[in-house]
Each structure stands twice: as C-alpha cells, then as structure tokens.
C-alpha cells in the first residue's frame, strides 16, 4: 500500500507563476486535507474535502484553490504564487471524521 | 490561530529516560491526537484520546487528558534514539451545535532529542 502520495516532492517557482500539487490516496478514504507547515509553527489547514466533489475552506485558504473530482485525488492550486506561500505542503486523508489522519511526505515549495 | 500550545518547545534526554510533553488547548474538543514527525517526513499518527477518556496507553506511550484544565500530556517511557522526532498534539474541536468536522488544529510541536 502506497498510502498517501504527493507529487512533486520539490518545486521552485517564480512570483506570479501557477502550479498544481497533486495528492493521491489508495485507502478509499472519504476525507482529505491540505495543510501548510512553516518553521516554528504547527500545521495549518488550507482546504479540506468530506467526499468526492466537495471542498471547504480551512484556516488559511486565501491564495489557494482545490478540487476533488475523483475520490482518490485532491488537488491544490496556486493561481499566482507569492513568496509568502513558500512552505512545506502536506496532504492527509482519513476514513471518517473521528479516524486518525494519514499523511504524505510533503511537497517543499519555494517561491522566489 | 493555534489551538494547541505545547511545552516544552525542545527536550533533550538520554536513552532509557522518560520524556513528557504537554499540550494545552482553548476550546471544547471531540478528541485529541498525538502525531510524530521525523525530519523531512510526513506526520505519523500515534494515539487518539476521546474527550470522555482520561488516560490511554499504546506500547511505551501514555496519554492523559484533563478536559477541565484543557490539557493533555504524552509520556514516552524508556526512550530510544529512534524516538528522536518532533511531536505534535492536534485537537478536533467541536463546532456550532456540538458538531465535529474532523478538522484538526495542531500545536507548534515539541522537538525531542534522545541521545544514545
């Protein structure tokens, strides 16, 4: 079982560029989440999804968009990257709202 | 805003010693979870304690929860060098009407270093 797979693992962007981060899970989980982790801070929730075709805003959604067209995939988009979005991005999934979350190994994104 | 505040920020101990990390939070919760993160990796779930539970054990891990004080502690007994990692508490808060949406709020973490 691969679990939660994030692609790419690393990326460097210039300010104003756009990109999409892909998260794929093979556990048939309903719930999926996108977090960002910055130095000295815990993870902060960007967006989440409670099932295929649904998305909702988390704590820090500005500057990001998401889509969940297929149950196993959760995409995070940056339309116009800004240096403040330099971070490590983690995707997670869970079977239910009371189940533990399973995390990918992260995407390290630098925006110059 | 950060729901969980962890203490200490960093902890350095010798192999074989016990490590205790504390977490405080602000709002009513459905459950509280502890995760471990090794350098450069994603978070790994360790243990979940529900709001109506006071203590839970898993191997060398012991978690306590005091909802009256809005605090939790994670005890790792007989620590090993392989326990070196960052440890995070995360709360699943109750929203309006007492509902939970499974959205976790993480603390800043405790960096644990276990010396061989």
mmCIF file with all atom_site columns, C-alpha atoms in Angstrom:
data_model
loop_
_atom_site.group_PDB
_atom_site.id
_atom_site.type_symbol
_atom_site.label_atom_id
_atom_site.label_alt_id
_atom_site.label_comp_id
_atom_site.label_asym_id
_atom_site.label_entity_id
_atom_site.label_seq_id
_atom_site.pdbx_PDB_ins_code
_atom_site.Cartn_x
_atom_site.Cartn_y
_atom_site.Cartn_z
_atom_site.occupancy
_atom_site.B_iso_or_equiv
_atom_site.pdbx_formal_charge
_atom_site.auth_seq_id
_atom_site.auth_comp_id
_atom_site.auth_asym_id
_atom_site.auth_atom_id
_atom_site.pdbx_PDB_model_num
ATOM 1   C CA . UNK A 1 1   ? 0.000   0.000  0.000   1.00 0.00 ? 1   UNK A CA 1
ATOM 2   C CA . UNK A 1 2   ? 1.390   3.376  -1.024  1.00 0.00 ? 2   UNK A CA 1
ATOM 3   C CA . UNK A 1 3   ? -0.913  5.273  1.366   1.00 0.00 ? 3   UNK A CA 1
ATOM 4   C CA . UNK A 1 4   ? -0.829  8.983  0.584   1.00 0.00 ? 4   UNK A CA 1
ATOM 5   C CA . UNK A 1 5   ? 1.398   10.089 -2.287  1.00 0.00 ? 5   UNK A CA 1
ATOM 6   C CA . UNK A 1 6   ? 2.249   13.702 -3.016  1.00 0.00 ? 6   UNK A CA 1
ATOM 7   C CA . UNK A 1 7   ? 3.755   14.999 -6.238  1.00 0.00 ? 7   UNK A CA 1
ATOM 8   C CA . UNK A 1 8   ? 6.020   16.786 -6.823  1.00 0.00 ? 8   UNK A CA 1
ATOM 9   C CA . UNK A 1 9   ? 8.324   16.468 -3.794  1.00 0.00 ? 9   UNK A CA 1
ATOM 10  C CA . UNK A 1 10  ? 10.177  19.707 -4.505  1.00 0.00 ? 10  UNK A CA 1
ATOM 11  C CA . UNK A 1 11  ? 9.459   22.734 -6.657  1.00 0.00 ? 11  UNK A CA 1
ATOM 12  C CA . UNK A 1 12  ? 10.845  26.220 -7.146  1.00 0.00 ? 12  UNK A CA 1
ATOM 13  C CA . UNK A 1 13  ? 8.561   28.844 -8.647  1.00 0.00 ? 13  UNK A CA 1
ATOM 14  C CA . UNK A 1 14  ? 8.881   32.470 -9.581  1.00 0.00 ? 14  UNK A CA 1
ATOM 15  C CA . UNK A 1 15  ? 6.441   35.005 -8.177  1.00 0.00 ? 15  UNK A CA 1
ATOM 16  C CA . UNK A 1 16  ? 3.280   35.079 -10.257 1.00 0.00 ? 16  UNK A CA 1
ATOM 17  C CA . UNK A 1 17  ? 3.629   31.567 -11.667 1.00 0.00 ? 17  UNK A CA 1
ATOM 18  C CA . UNK A 1 18  ? 0.936   28.989 -11.160 1.00 0.00 ? 18  UNK A CA 1
ATOM 19  C CA . UNK A 1 19  ? 1.132   25.334 -10.264 1.00 0.00 ? 19  UNK A CA 1
ATOM 20  C CA . UNK A 1 20  ? -0.883  22.383 -9.005  1.00 0.00 ? 20  UNK A CA 1
ATOM 21  C CA . UNK A 1 21  ? 0.090   19.994 -6.250  1.00 0.00 ? 21  UNK A CA 1
ATOM 22  C CA . UNK A 1 22  ? -1.340  16.514 -6.510  1.00 0.00 ? 22  UNK A CA 1
ATOM 23  C CA . UNK A 1 23  ? -2.338  14.260 -3.651  1.00 0.00 ? 23  UNK A CA 1
ATOM 24  C CA . UNK A 1 24  ? -3.404  10.663 -4.253  1.00 0.00 ? 24  UNK A CA 1
ATOM 25  C CA . UNK A 1 25  ? -4.576  8.118  -1.685  1.00 0.00 ? 25  UNK A CA 1
ATOM 26  C CA . UNK A 1 26  ? -5.259  4.436  -2.209  1.00 0.00 ? 26  UNK A CA 1
ATOM 27  C CA . UNK A 1 27  ? -7.128  3.742  1.051   1.00 0.00 ? 27  UNK A CA 1
ATOM 28  C CA . UNK A 1 28  ? -10.601 4.671  -0.222  1.00 0.00 ? 28  UNK A CA 1
ATOM 29  C CA . UNK A 1 29  ? -10.790 7.457  2.356   1.00 0.00 ? 29  UNK A CA 1
ATOM 30  C CA . UNK A 1 30  ? -13.658 9.939  2.235   1.00 0.00 ? 30  UNK A CA 1
ATOM 31  C CA . UNK A 1 31  ? -11.883 12.845 3.899   1.00 0.00 ? 31  UNK A CA 1
ATOM 32  C CA . UNK A 1 32  ? -8.857  14.638 2.504   1.00 0.00 ? 32  UNK A CA 1
ATOM 33  C CA . UNK A 1 33  ? -6.948  17.685 3.758   1.00 0.00 ? 33  UNK A CA 1
ATOM 34  C CA . UNK A 1 34  ? -4.283  20.128 2.664   1.00 0.00 ? 34  UNK A CA 1
ATOM 35  C CA . UNK A 1 35  ? -2.010  21.726 5.284   1.00 0.00 ? 35  UNK A CA 1
ATOM 36  C CA . UNK A 1 36  ? 0.978   24.003 5.193   1.00 0.00 ? 36  UNK A CA 1
ATOM 37  C CA . UNK A 1 37  ? 3.845   23.836 7.679   1.00 0.00 ? 37  UNK A CA 1
ATOM 38  C CA . UNK A 1 38  ? 6.058   26.827 8.332   1.00 0.00 ? 38  UNK A CA 1
ATOM 39  C CA . UNK A 1 39  ? 9.142   26.987 10.607  1.00 0.00 ? 39  UNK A CA 1
ATOM 40  C CA . UNK A 1 40  ? 8.248   27.246 14.279  1.00 0.00 ? 40  UNK A CA 1
ATOM 41  C CA . UNK A 1 41  ? 4.587   26.638 13.612  1.00 0.00 ? 41  UNK A CA 1
ATOM 42  C CA . UNK A 1 42  ? 2.376   23.625 13.569  1.00 0.00 ? 42  UNK A CA 1
ATOM 43  C CA . UNK A 1 43  ? 0.386   22.598 10.545  1.00 0.00 ? 43  UNK A CA 1
ATOM 44  C CA . UNK A 1 44  ? -2.350  24.948 9.394   1.00 0.00 ? 44  UNK A CA 1
ATOM 45  C CA . UNK A 1 45  ? -5.332  23.715 7.431   1.00 0.00 ? 45  UNK A CA 1
ATOM 46  C CA . UNK A 1 46  ? -5.742  25.272 3.983   1.00 0.00 ? 46  UNK A CA 1
ATOM 47  C CA . UNK A 1 47  ? -8.714  23.405 2.500   1.00 0.00 ? 47  UNK A CA 1
ATOM 48  C CA . UNK A 1 48  ? -10.396 20.095 3.072   1.00 0.00 ? 48  UNK A CA 1
ATOM 49  C CA . UNK A 1 49  ? -12.894 17.753 1.436   1.00 0.00 ? 49  UNK A CA 1
ATOM 50  C CA . UNK A 1 50  ? -15.501 15.498 3.026   1.00 0.00 ? 50  UNK A CA 1
ATOM 51  C CA . UNK A 1 51  ? -16.086 13.486 -0.130  1.00 0.00 ? 51  UNK A CA 1
ATOM 52  C CA . UNK A 1 52  ? -15.813 13.379 -3.901  1.00 0.00 ? 52  UNK A CA 1
ATOM 53  C CA . UNK A 1 53  ? -16.979 16.624 -5.459  1.00 0.00 ? 53  UNK A CA 1
ATOM 54  C CA . UNK A 1 54  ? -16.896 18.599 -2.192  1.00 0.00 ? 54  UNK A CA 1
ATOM 55  C CA . UNK A 1 55  ? -14.413 21.158 -0.878  1.00 0.00 ? 55  UNK A CA 1
ATOM 56  C CA . UNK A 1 56  ? -14.395 23.584 2.036   1.00 0.00 ? 56  UNK A CA 1
ATOM 57  C CA . UNK A 1 57  ? -12.139 26.319 3.393   1.00 0.00 ? 57  UNK A CA 1
ATOM 58  C CA . UNK A 1 58  ? -9.825  25.778 6.300   1.00 0.00 ? 58  UNK A CA 1
ATOM 59  C CA . UNK A 1 59  ? -7.906  28.237 8.425   1.00 0.00 ? 59  UNK A CA 1
ATOM 60  C CA . UNK A 1 60  ? -5.690  29.792 5.721   1.00 0.00 ? 60  UNK A CA 1
ATOM 61  C CA . UNK A 1 61  ? -7.435  29.383 2.324   1.00 0.00 ? 61  UNK A CA 1
ATOM 62  C CA . UNK A 1 62  ? -6.518  32.691 0.653   1.00 0.00 ? 62  UNK A CA 1
ATOM 63  C CA . UNK A 1 63  ? -4.414  32.317 -2.490  1.00 0.00 ? 63  UNK A CA 1
ATOM 64  C CA . UNK A 1 64  ? -5.253  28.625 -2.926  1.00 0.00 ? 64  UNK A CA 1
ATOM 65  C CA . UNK A 1 65  ? -7.914  26.643 -4.742  1.00 0.00 ? 65  UNK A CA 1
ATOM 66  C CA . UNK A 1 66  ? -8.697  22.943 -4.572  1.00 0.00 ? 66  UNK A CA 1
ATOM 67  C CA . UNK A 1 67  ? -10.612 20.311 -6.468  1.00 0.00 ? 67  UNK A CA 1
ATOM 68  C CA . UNK A 1 68  ? -11.747 16.767 -5.663  1.00 0.00 ? 68  UNK A CA 1
ATOM 69  C CA . UNK A 1 69  ? -13.084 15.388 -8.941  1.00 0.00 ? 69  UNK A CA 1
ATOM 70  C CA . UNK A 1 70  ? -12.150 11.834 -8.041  1.00 0.00 ? 70  UNK A CA 1
ATOM 71  C CA . UNK A 1 71  ? -12.359 10.297 -4.572  1.00 0.00 ? 71  UNK A CA 1
ATOM 72  C CA . UNK A 1 72  ? -8.720  9.273  -4.552  1.00 0.00 ? 72  UNK A CA 1
ATOM 73  C CA . UNK A 1 73  ? -7.279  12.629 -5.667  1.00 0.00 ? 73  UNK A CA 1
ATOM 74  C CA . UNK A 1 74  ? -7.180  16.054 -4.038  1.00 0.00 ? 74  UNK A CA 1
ATOM 75  C CA . UNK A 1 75  ? -5.517  18.864 -5.979  1.00 0.00 ? 75  UNK A CA 1
ATOM 76  C CA . UNK A 1 76  ? -4.165  22.100 -4.518  1.00 0.00 ? 76  UNK A CA 1
ATOM 77  C CA . UNK A 1 77  ? -3.669  25.005 -6.908  1.00 0.00 ? 77  UNK A CA 1
ATOM 78  C CA . UNK A 1 78  ? -1.742  28.229 -6.624  1.00 0.00 ? 78  UNK A CA 1
ATOM 79  C CA . UNK A 1 79  ? -3.003  30.608 -9.288  1.00 0.00 ? 79  UNK A CA 1
ATOM 80  C CA . UNK A 1 80  ? -0.412  33.361 -8.790  1.00 0.00 ? 80  UNK A CA 1
ATOM 81  C CA . UNK A 1 81  ? 2.359   32.291 -6.435  1.00 0.00 ? 81  UNK A CA 1
ATOM 82  C CA . UNK A 1 82  ? 3.671   34.725 -3.835  1.00 0.00 ? 82  UNK A CA 1
ATOM 83  C CA . UNK A 1 83  ? 6.817   34.481 -1.657  1.00 0.00 ? 83  UNK A CA 1
ATOM 84  C CA . UNK A 1 84  ? 4.557   34.159 1.418   1.00 0.00 ? 84  UNK A CA 1
ATOM 85  C CA . UNK A 1 85  ? 3.433   30.796 0.044   1.00 0.00 ? 85  UNK A CA 1
ATOM 86  C CA . UNK A 1 86  ? 6.933   29.341 0.424   1.00 0.00 ? 86  UNK A CA 1
ATOM 87  C CA . UNK A 1 87  ? 6.274   26.410 2.720   1.00 0.00 ? 87  UNK A CA 1
ATOM 88  C CA . UNK A 1 88  ? 6.061   22.664 3.059   1.00 0.00 ? 88  UNK A CA 1
ATOM 89  C CA . UNK A 1 89  ? 2.658   21.392 1.988   1.00 0.00 ? 89  UNK A CA 1
ATOM 90  C CA . UNK A 1 90  ? 1.181   18.210 3.429   1.00 0.00 ? 90  UNK A CA 1
ATOM 91  C CA . UNK A 1 91  ? -1.795  16.250 2.261   1.00 0.00 ? 91  UNK A CA 1
ATOM 92  C CA . UNK A 1 92  ? -3.678  13.897 4.556   1.00 0.00 ? 92  UNK A CA 1
ATOM 93  C CA . UNK A 1 93  ? -6.652  11.569 4.361   1.00 0.00 ? 93  UNK A CA 1
ATOM 94  C CA . UNK A 1 94  ? -8.918  9.842  6.846   1.00 0.00 ? 94  UNK A CA 1
ATOM 95  C CA . UNK A 1 95  ? -11.703 7.306  6.712   1.00 0.00 ? 95  UNK A CA 1
ATOM 96  C CA . UNK A 1 96  ? -14.055 9.334  8.890   1.00 0.00 ? 96  UNK A CA 1
ATOM 97  C CA . UNK A 1 97  ? -14.110 12.496 10.993  1.00 0.00 ? 97  UNK A CA 1
ATOM 98  C CA . UNK A 1 98  ? -13.073 10.539 14.075  1.00 0.00 ? 98  UNK A CA 1
ATOM 99  C CA . UNK A 1 99  ? -10.346 8.500  12.397  1.00 0.00 ? 99  UNK A CA 1
ATOM 100 C CA . UNK A 1 100 ? -6.629  9.283  12.503  1.00 0.00 ? 100 UNK A CA 1
ATOM 101 C CA . UNK A 1 101 ? -5.249  11.148 9.525   1.00 0.00 ? 101 UNK A CA 1
ATOM 102 C CA . UNK A 1 102 ? -2.662  9.592  7.231   1.00 0.00 ? 102 UNK A CA 1
ATOM 103 C CA . UNK A 1 103 ? -0.095  11.994 5.828   1.00 0.00 ? 103 UNK A CA 1
ATOM 104 C CA . UNK A 1 104 ? 2.036   12.137 2.716   1.00 0.00 ? 104 UNK A CA 1
ATOM 105 C CA . UNK A 1 105 ? 5.704   13.103 2.925   1.00 0.00 ? 105 UNK A CA 1
ATOM 106 C CA . UNK A 1 106 ? 5.118   16.655 1.777   1.00 0.00 ? 106 UNK A CA 1
ATOM 107 C CA . UNK A 1 107 ? 5.917   18.996 -1.096  1.00 0.00 ? 107 UNK A CA 1
ATOM 108 C CA . UNK A 1 108 ? 8.643   21.541 -0.439  1.00 0.00 ? 108 UNK A CA 1
ATOM 109 C CA . UNK A 1 109 ? 7.744   24.670 -2.374  1.00 0.00 ? 109 UNK A CA 1
ATOM 110 C CA . UNK A 1 110 ? 9.951   27.733 -2.723  1.00 0.00 ? 110 UNK A CA 1
ATOM 111 C CA . UNK A 1 111 ? 8.725   30.887 -4.397  1.00 0.00 ? 111 UNK A CA 1
ATOM 112 C CA . UNK A 1 112 ? 11.337  33.408 -5.429  1.00 0.00 ? 112 UNK A CA 1
ATOM 113 C CA . UNK B 2 1   ? -4.724  30.770 15.317  1.00 0.00 ? 1   UNK B CA 1
ATOM 114 C CA . UNK B 2 2   ? -3.095  27.866 17.072  1.00 0.00 ? 2   UNK B CA 1
ATOM 115 C CA . UNK B 2 3   ? -5.421  25.877 19.280  1.00 0.00 ? 3   UNK B CA 1
ATOM 116 C CA . UNK B 2 4   ? -2.695  23.805 20.903  1.00 0.00 ? 4   UNK B CA 1
ATOM 117 C CA . UNK B 2 5   ? 0.249   25.153 22.802  1.00 0.00 ? 5   UNK B CA 1
ATOM 118 C CA . UNK B 2 6   ? 2.986   22.644 23.512  1.00 0.00 ? 6   UNK B CA 1
ATOM 119 C CA . UNK B 2 7   ? 5.528   22.619 26.244  1.00 0.00 ? 7   UNK B CA 1
ATOM 120 C CA . UNK B 2 8   ? 8.461   22.332 26.212  1.00 0.00 ? 8   UNK B CA 1
ATOM 121 C CA . UNK B 2 9   ? 9.459   23.504 22.727  1.00 0.00 ? 9   UNK B CA 1
ATOM 122 C CA . UNK B 2 10  ? 12.520  21.269 22.876  1.00 0.00 ? 10  UNK B CA 1
ATOM 123 C CA . UNK B 2 11  ? 13.522  18.368 25.099  1.00 0.00 ? 11  UNK B CA 1
ATOM 124 C CA . UNK B 2 12  ? 16.881  16.609 25.221  1.00 0.00 ? 12  UNK B CA 1
ATOM 125 C CA . UNK B 2 13  ? 17.276  13.378 27.194  1.00 0.00 ? 13  UNK B CA 1
ATOM 126 C CA . UNK B 2 14  ? 19.423  10.264 27.416  1.00 0.00 ? 14  UNK B CA 1
ATOM 127 C CA . UNK B 2 15  ? 18.355  6.892  26.078  1.00 0.00 ? 15  UNK B CA 1
ATOM 128 C CA . UNK B 2 16  ? 16.372  4.992  28.691  1.00 0.00 ? 16  UNK B CA 1
ATOM 129 C CA . UNK B 2 17  ? 14.911  8.101  30.324  1.00 0.00 ? 17  UNK B CA 1
ATOM 130 C CA . UNK B 2 18  ? 11.251  9.061  30.146  1.00 0.00 ? 18  UNK B CA 1
ATOM 131 C CA . UNK B 2 19  ? 10.054  12.008 28.062  1.00 0.00 ? 19  UNK B CA 1
ATOM 132 C CA . UNK B 2 20  ? 6.975   14.043 28.931  1.00 0.00 ? 20  UNK B CA 1
ATOM 133 C CA . UNK B 2 21  ? 5.384   16.570 26.605  1.00 0.00 ? 21  UNK B CA 1
ATOM 134 C CA . UNK B 2 22  ? 2.416   18.758 27.434  1.00 0.00 ? 22  UNK B CA 1
ATOM 135 C CA . UNK B 2 23  ? -0.305  20.297 25.316  1.00 0.00 ? 23  UNK B CA 1
ATOM 136 C CA . UNK B 2 24  ? -2.880  22.917 26.242  1.00 0.00 ? 24  UNK B CA 1
ATOM 137 C CA . UNK B 2 25  ? -5.850  23.960 24.155  1.00 0.00 ? 25  UNK B CA 1
ATOM 138 C CA . UNK B 2 26  ? -8.590  26.568 24.266  1.00 0.00 ? 26  UNK B CA 1
ATOM 139 C CA . UNK B 2 27  ? -11.943 25.227 23.090  1.00 0.00 ? 27  UNK B CA 1
ATOM 140 C CA . UNK B 2 28  ? -14.097 22.167 23.695  1.00 0.00 ? 28  UNK B CA 1
ATOM 141 C CA . UNK B 2 29  ? -12.896 19.142 21.793  1.00 0.00 ? 29  UNK B CA 1
ATOM 142 C CA . UNK B 2 30  ? -14.222 15.914 20.355  1.00 0.00 ? 30  UNK B CA 1
ATOM 143 C CA . UNK B 2 31  ? -10.849 14.233 20.624  1.00 0.00 ? 31  UNK B CA 1
ATOM 144 C CA . UNK B 2 32  ? -7.141  14.995 20.910  1.00 0.00 ? 32  UNK B CA 1
ATOM 145 C CA . UNK B 2 33  ? -4.479  13.255 18.875  1.00 0.00 ? 33  UNK B CA 1
ATOM 146 C CA . UNK B 2 34  ? -0.700  12.996 19.041  1.00 0.00 ? 34  UNK B CA 1
ATOM 147 C CA . UNK B 2 35  ? 1.474   12.727 15.961  1.00 0.00 ? 35  UNK B CA 1
ATOM 148 C CA . UNK B 2 36  ? 5.190   12.216 15.391  1.00 0.00 ? 36  UNK B CA 1
ATOM 149 C CA . UNK B 2 37  ? 7.210   13.750 12.588  1.00 0.00 ? 37  UNK B CA 1
ATOM 150 C CA . UNK B 2 38  ? 10.667  12.559 11.674  1.00 0.00 ? 38  UNK B CA 1
ATOM 151 C CA . UNK B 2 39  ? 12.896  15.054 9.908   1.00 0.00 ? 39  UNK B CA 1
ATOM 152 C CA . UNK B 2 40  ? 11.849  15.539 6.293   1.00 0.00 ? 40  UNK B CA 1
ATOM 153 C CA . UNK B 2 41  ? 8.871   13.222 6.534   1.00 0.00 ? 41  UNK B CA 1
ATOM 154 C CA . UNK B 2 42  ? 5.131   13.446 6.985   1.00 0.00 ? 42  UNK B CA 1
ATOM 155 C CA . UNK B 2 43  ? 3.313   13.101 10.282  1.00 0.00 ? 43  UNK B CA 1
ATOM 156 C CA . UNK B 2 44  ? 2.557   9.689  11.704  1.00 0.00 ? 44  UNK B CA 1
ATOM 157 C CA . UNK B 2 45  ? -0.405  9.134  13.999  1.00 0.00 ? 45  UNK B CA 1
ATOM 158 C CA . UNK B 2 46  ? 0.480   7.852  17.459  1.00 0.00 ? 46  UNK B CA 1
ATOM 159 C CA . UNK B 2 47  ? -2.612  7.864  19.607  1.00 0.00 ? 47  UNK B CA 1
ATOM 160 C CA . UNK B 2 48  ? -6.123  9.321  19.819  1.00 0.00 ? 48  UNK B CA 1
ATOM 161 C CA . UNK B 2 49  ? -7.916  10.053 23.078  1.00 0.00 ? 49  UNK B CA 1
ATOM 162 C CA . UNK B 2 50  ? -11.584 10.951 23.129  1.00 0.00 ? 50  UNK B CA 1
ATOM 163 C CA . UNK B 2 51  ? -12.984 13.751 25.268  1.00 0.00 ? 51  UNK B CA 1
ATOM 164 C CA . UNK B 2 52  ? -14.668 11.261 27.620  1.00 0.00 ? 52  UNK B CA 1
ATOM 165 C CA . UNK B 2 53  ? -11.413 9.352  28.231  1.00 0.00 ? 53  UNK B CA 1
ATOM 166 C CA . UNK B 2 54  ? -8.836  10.314 30.846  1.00 0.00 ? 54  UNK B CA 1
ATOM 167 C CA . UNK B 2 55  ? -5.919  8.048  30.013  1.00 0.00 ? 55  UNK B CA 1
ATOM 168 C CA . UNK B 2 56  ? -4.817  5.825  27.180  1.00 0.00 ? 56  UNK B CA 1
ATOM 169 C CA . UNK B 2 57  ? -1.832  3.552  26.604  1.00 0.00 ? 57  UNK B CA 1
ATOM 170 C CA . UNK B 2 58  ? -0.155  2.258  23.487  1.00 0.00 ? 58  UNK B CA 1
ATOM 171 C CA . UNK B 2 59  ? 3.094   0.355  23.931  1.00 0.00 ? 59  UNK B CA 1
ATOM 172 C CA . UNK B 2 60  ? 5.581   2.766  25.538  1.00 0.00 ? 60  UNK B CA 1
ATOM 173 C CA . UNK B 2 61  ? 3.188   5.695  25.105  1.00 0.00 ? 61  UNK B CA 1
ATOM 174 C CA . UNK B 2 62  ? 0.847   7.011  27.768  1.00 0.00 ? 62  UNK B CA 1
ATOM 175 C CA . UNK B 2 63  ? -1.512  9.888  27.082  1.00 0.00 ? 63  UNK B CA 1
ATOM 176 C CA . UNK B 2 64  ? -3.610  11.709 29.644  1.00 0.00 ? 64  UNK B CA 1
ATOM 177 C CA . UNK B 2 65  ? -6.392  14.193 29.056  1.00 0.00 ? 65  UNK B CA 1
ATOM 178 C CA . UNK B 2 66  ? -7.819  16.685 31.549  1.00 0.00 ? 66  UNK B CA 1
ATOM 179 C CA . UNK B 2 67  ? -10.747 18.451 29.910  1.00 0.00 ? 67  UNK B CA 1
ATOM 180 C CA . UNK B 2 68  ? -11.336 20.649 32.966  1.00 0.00 ? 68  UNK B CA 1
ATOM 181 C CA . UNK B 2 69  ? -7.844  22.103 32.526  1.00 0.00 ? 69  UNK B CA 1
ATOM 182 C CA . UNK B 2 70  ? -7.922  21.777 28.733  1.00 0.00 ? 70  UNK B CA 1
ATOM 183 C CA . UNK B 2 71  ? -4.605  19.971 28.736  1.00 0.00 ? 71  UNK B CA 1
ATOM 184 C CA . UNK B 2 72  ? -3.020  16.707 27.692  1.00 0.00 ? 72  UNK B CA 1
ATOM 185 C CA . UNK B 2 73  ? 0.319   15.058 28.212  1.00 0.00 ? 73  UNK B CA 1
ATOM 186 C CA . UNK B 2 74  ? 2.270   12.468 26.252  1.00 0.00 ? 74  UNK B CA 1
ATOM 187 C CA . UNK B 2 75  ? 4.699   10.260 28.154  1.00 0.00 ? 75  UNK B CA 1
ATOM 188 C CA . UNK B 2 76  ? 7.235   8.130  26.305  1.00 0.00 ? 76  UNK B CA 1
ATOM 189 C CA . UNK B 2 77  ? 8.817   5.612  28.638  1.00 0.00 ? 77  UNK B CA 1
ATOM 190 C CA . UNK B 2 78  ? 12.274  4.060  28.265  1.00 0.00 ? 78  UNK B CA 1
ATOM 191 C CA . UNK B 2 79  ? 13.116  6.319  25.342  1.00 0.00 ? 79  UNK B CA 1
ATOM 192 C CA . UNK B 2 80  ? 15.286  5.190  22.440  1.00 0.00 ? 80  UNK B CA 1
ATOM 193 C CA . UNK B 2 81  ? 17.414  7.109  19.967  1.00 0.00 ? 81  UNK B CA 1
ATOM 194 C CA . UNK B 2 82  ? 14.813  6.213  17.323  1.00 0.00 ? 82  UNK B CA 1
ATOM 195 C CA . UNK B 2 83  ? 12.249  8.283  19.265  1.00 0.00 ? 83  UNK B CA 1
ATOM 196 C CA . UNK B 2 84  ? 14.106  11.430 18.190  1.00 0.00 ? 84  UNK B CA 1
ATOM 197 C CA . UNK B 2 85  ? 11.487  13.434 16.294  1.00 0.00 ? 85  UNK B CA 1
ATOM 198 C CA . UNK B 2 86  ? 9.016   16.301 16.600  1.00 0.00 ? 86  UNK B CA 1
ATOM 199 C CA . UNK B 2 87  ? 5.803   15.549 18.434  1.00 0.00 ? 87  UNK B CA 1
ATOM 200 C CA . UNK B 2 88  ? 2.555   17.403 17.794  1.00 0.00 ? 88  UNK B CA 1
ATOM 201 C CA . UNK B 2 89  ? -0.750  17.453 19.544  1.00 0.00 ? 89  UNK B CA 1
ATOM 202 C CA . UNK B 2 90  ? -3.820  18.105 17.434  1.00 0.00 ? 90  UNK B CA 1
ATOM 203 C CA . UNK B 2 91  ? -7.339  18.851 18.566  1.00 0.00 ? 91  UNK B CA 1
ATOM 204 C CA . UNK B 2 92  ? -10.578 18.034 16.826  1.00 0.00 ? 92  UNK B CA 1
ATOM 205 C CA . UNK B 2 93  ? -12.702 20.919 18.080  1.00 0.00 ? 93  UNK B CA 1
ATOM 206 C CA . UNK B 2 94  ? -16.445 20.956 18.411  1.00 0.00 ? 94  UNK B CA 1
ATOM 207 C CA . UNK B 2 95  ? -18.132 23.498 16.172  1.00 0.00 ? 95  UNK B CA 1
ATOM 208 C CA . UNK B 2 96  ? -21.510 25.188 16.428  1.00 0.00 ? 96  UNK B CA 1
ATOM 209 C CA . UNK B 2 97  ? -24.153 22.830 17.743  1.00 0.00 ? 97  UNK B CA 1
ATOM 210 C CA . UNK B 2 98  ? -21.530 20.471 19.125  1.00 0.00 ? 98  UNK B CA 1
ATOM 211 C CA . UNK B 2 99  ? -20.617 19.028 15.763  1.00 0.00 ? 99  UNK B CA 1
ATOM 212 C CA . UNK B 2 100 ? -17.190 17.947 14.604  1.00 0.00 ? 100 UNK B CA 1
ATOM 213 C CA . UNK B 2 101 ? -15.925 18.203 11.058  1.00 0.00 ? 101 UNK B CA 1
ATOM 214 C CA . UNK B 2 102 ? -12.710 16.274 11.579  1.00 0.00 ? 102 UNK B CA 1
ATOM 215 C CA . UNK B 2 103 ? -10.636 19.406 11.122  1.00 0.00 ? 103 UNK B CA 1
ATOM 216 C CA . UNK B 2 104 ? -7.528  19.183 13.251  1.00 0.00 ? 104 UNK B CA 1
ATOM 217 C CA . UNK B 2 105 ? -5.750  22.160 14.783  1.00 0.00 ? 105 UNK B CA 1
ATOM 218 C CA . UNK B 2 106 ? -2.096  21.476 15.513  1.00 0.00 ? 106 UNK B CA 1
ATOM 219 C CA . UNK B 2 107 ? 0.234   22.848 18.148  1.00 0.00 ? 107 UNK B CA 1
ATOM 220 C CA . UNK B 2 108 ? 3.732   24.077 17.326  1.00 0.00 ? 108 UNK B CA 1
ATOM 221 C CA . UNK B 2 109 ? 5.280   20.821 18.447  1.00 0.00 ? 109 UNK B CA 1
ATOM 222 C CA . UNK B 2 110 ? 7.981   19.597 20.800  1.00 0.00 ? 110 UNK B CA 1
ATOM 223 C CA . UNK B 2 111 ? 11.350  18.636 19.362  1.00 0.00 ? 111 UNK B CA 1
ATOM 224 C CA . UNK B 2 112 ? 12.585  15.555 21.218  1.00 0.00 ? 112 UNK B CA 1
ATOM 225 C CA . UNK B 2 113 ? 16.226  14.518 21.003  1.00 0.00 ? 113 UNK B CA 1
ATOM 226 C CA . UNK B 2 114 ? 17.231  11.219 22.577  1.00 0.00 ? 114 UNK B CA 1
ATOM 227 C CA . UNK B 2 115 ? 20.989  10.748 22.956  1.00 0.00 ? 115 UNK B CA 1
ATOM 228 C CA . UNK B 2 116 ? 22.405  7.200  22.729  1.00 0.00 ? 116 UNK B CA 1
#
